[in-house]
Amino acid sequence: MVQITSLLLATAAVLSAGVSAQVPHHPSPPTNACNTGEFYCGGELLAGQYYDYWKLRIDNALRAVGQVPDGTHESDSLFYCADGTAGSAVLQFDEWCKANGQNWGCQPPQRDHCKTNVGGVLVEKNSCCDVN
């Protein structure tokens, strides 16, 4: 009887370990979701460890203005951080970068892709390469 009980306990331990290993880990929302008043490329937000967190907010912002929440619009759109509160960040759609005819999509500002030199003066453009 002791052997059967030990076998049952060992089997239960193995099964419960297997079940817990299969549960996906979803990280908690970022502590500083986004900086209120700043612009972000969708692809920039989706590239981090909080993909599910941002995908929901990006898709909601796209739907709110009648845009299609597909991979291209999610990654290549520019979003405004209306509220950067962790756990409840609010994004607003600003523009779809490919709508202005350029082919490279939204460019995070740290890449300096959208800055141009005009007569020795650096002209700042937004992440969709439009003049601010």
Short mmCIF file of C-alpha atoms in Angstrom, two decimals:
data_model
loop_
_atom_site.label_atom_id
_atom_site.label_comp_id
_atom_site.label_asym_id
_atom_site.label_seq_id
_atom_site.Cartn_x
_atom_site.Cartn_y
_atom_site.Cartn_z
CA MET A 1 0.00 0.00 0.00
CA VAL A 2 2.87 2.38 0.83
CA GLN A 3 4.43 1.71 -2.57
CA ILE A 4 1.17 2.49 -4.40
CA THR A 5 0.73 5.73 -2.45
CA SER A 6 4.33 6.74 -3.20
CA LEU A 7 3.85 5.93 -6.87
CA LEU A 8 0.65 7.97 -7.04
CA LEU A 9 2.32 10.97 -5.34
CA ALA A 10 5.33 10.77 -7.67
CA THR A 11 3.05 10.56 -10.72
CA ALA A 12 1.01 13.55 -9.54
CA ALA A 13 4.19 15.58 -9.00
CA VAL A 14 5.47 14.79 -12.50
CA LEU A 15 2.11 15.62 -14.10
CA SER A 16 1.73 18.90 -12.24
CA ALA A 17 5.28 19.92 -13.16
CA GLY A 18 4.50 19.21 -16.81
CA VAL A 19 1.31 21.26 -16.71
CA SER A 20 2.94 24.27 -15.09
CA ALA A 21 5.77 24.22 -17.62
CA GLN A 22 3.25 24.56 -20.45
CA VAL A 23 1.53 27.68 -19.10
CA PRO A 24 2.81 30.67 -21.13
CA HIS A 25 4.36 33.52 -19.18
CA HIS A 26 2.92 36.94 -19.96
CA PRO A 27 5.05 39.73 -18.52
CA SER A 28 3.26 42.38 -16.50
CA PRO A 29 2.67 45.72 -18.20
CA PRO A 30 5.72 47.94 -18.47
CA THR A 31 6.26 50.28 -15.52
CA ASN A 32 6.66 53.27 -17.85
CA ALA A 33 4.44 52.31 -20.76
CA CYS A 34 5.19 55.28 -23.01
CA ASN A 35 6.06 58.92 -22.51
CA THR A 36 2.91 61.02 -22.67
CA GLY A 37 3.14 63.50 -25.53
CA GLU A 38 5.67 61.53 -27.59
CA PHE A 39 5.30 59.68 -30.89
CA TYR A 40 6.17 56.02 -31.45
CA CYS A 41 6.35 53.71 -34.46
CA GLY A 42 4.13 50.68 -34.02
CA GLY A 43 6.99 48.34 -34.93
CA GLU A 44 9.13 49.94 -32.25
CA LEU A 45 6.52 49.13 -29.57
CA LEU A 46 5.88 45.60 -30.87
CA ALA A 47 9.58 44.70 -30.93
CA GLY A 48 9.92 44.57 -27.15
CA GLN A 49 8.88 41.96 -24.61
CA TYR A 50 5.39 43.47 -24.23
CA TYR A 51 4.12 42.48 -27.69
CA ASP A 52 0.62 41.45 -26.54
CA TYR A 53 0.26 44.59 -24.40
CA TRP A 54 1.09 46.91 -27.32
CA LYS A 55 -0.69 44.92 -30.05
CA LEU A 56 -4.01 45.38 -28.25
CA ARG A 57 -3.48 49.14 -27.89
CA ILE A 58 -2.19 49.58 -31.45
CA ASP A 59 -5.11 47.63 -32.93
CA ASN A 60 -7.61 49.65 -30.86
CA ALA A 61 -6.05 52.92 -32.07
CA LEU A 62 -6.18 51.74 -35.70
CA ARG A 63 -9.81 50.59 -35.46
CA ALA A 64 -10.83 53.88 -33.81
CA VAL A 65 -9.95 55.74 -37.03
CA GLY A 66 -11.10 53.09 -39.51
CA GLN A 67 -7.63 51.73 -40.33
CA VAL A 68 -7.03 48.02 -40.88
CA PRO A 69 -5.25 46.37 -37.92
CA ASP A 70 -2.92 44.23 -40.04
CA GLY A 71 0.83 43.71 -39.79
CA THR A 72 1.74 46.55 -42.15
CA HIS A 73 -0.48 49.12 -40.46
CA GLU A 74 0.58 47.96 -37.00
CA SER A 75 4.31 48.27 -37.73
CA ASP A 76 4.40 51.18 -40.19
CA SER A 77 2.08 53.62 -38.46
CA LEU A 78 3.00 56.47 -36.19
CA PHE A 79 1.19 56.64 -32.83
CA TYR A 80 0.87 59.41 -30.26
CA CYS A 81 1.10 58.48 -26.58
CA ALA A 82 -1.96 60.22 -25.13
CA ASP A 83 -1.54 58.63 -21.69
CA GLY A 84 1.61 56.79 -20.63
CA THR A 85 0.20 55.32 -17.42
CA ALA A 86 1.54 51.80 -16.90
CA GLY A 87 -1.09 49.15 -17.43
CA SER A 88 -3.53 51.50 -19.15
CA ALA A 89 -1.50 53.38 -21.77
CA VAL A 90 -3.56 55.04 -24.51
CA LEU A 91 -2.24 55.38 -28.04
CA GLN A 92 -3.78 57.54 -30.76
CA PHE A 93 -3.20 56.87 -34.44
CA ASP A 94 -1.30 59.73 -36.09
CA GLU A 95 -0.58 58.49 -39.62
CA TRP A 96 0.24 55.45 -41.72
CA CYS A 97 3.72 56.14 -43.03
CA LYS A 98 3.33 54.31 -46.32
CA ALA A 99 0.39 56.56 -47.24
CA ASN A 100 2.79 59.40 -48.08
CA GLY A 101 4.45 57.40 -50.85
CA GLN A 102 7.69 56.40 -49.17
CA ASN A 103 8.54 52.71 -49.06
CA TRP A 104 10.55 52.29 -45.86
CA GLY A 105 7.75 52.64 -43.32
CA CYS A 106 7.95 54.19 -39.90
CA GLN A 107 11.49 54.99 -38.73
CA PRO A 108 12.27 55.30 -35.00
CA PRO A 109 13.91 58.69 -34.33
CA GLN A 110 17.16 57.18 -33.04
CA ARG A 111 17.92 55.95 -36.59
CA ASP A 112 18.14 59.54 -37.92
CA HIS A 113 16.67 58.19 -41.18
CA CYS A 114 14.22 61.04 -41.57
CA LYS A 115 16.59 63.95 -40.94
CA THR A 116 17.87 65.79 -43.99
CA ASN A 117 20.56 68.39 -44.50
CA VAL A 118 19.24 71.41 -46.42
CA GLY A 119 21.91 74.04 -47.08
CA GLY A 120 23.87 73.06 -44.01
CA VAL A 121 20.78 73.07 -41.77
CA LEU A 122 19.47 69.81 -40.35
CA VAL A 123 15.74 69.66 -41.07
CA GLU A 124 13.85 67.55 -38.54
CA LYS A 125 11.10 65.32 -39.82
CA ASN A 126 8.80 63.01 -37.95
CA SER A 127 9.17 59.22 -38.02
CA CYS A 128 7.13 59.04 -41.21
CA CYS A 129 9.67 61.42 -42.81
CA ASP A 130 7.13 64.25 -43.05
CA VAL A 131 8.30 67.76 -42.22
CA ASN A 132 7.16 68.65 -38.69
#
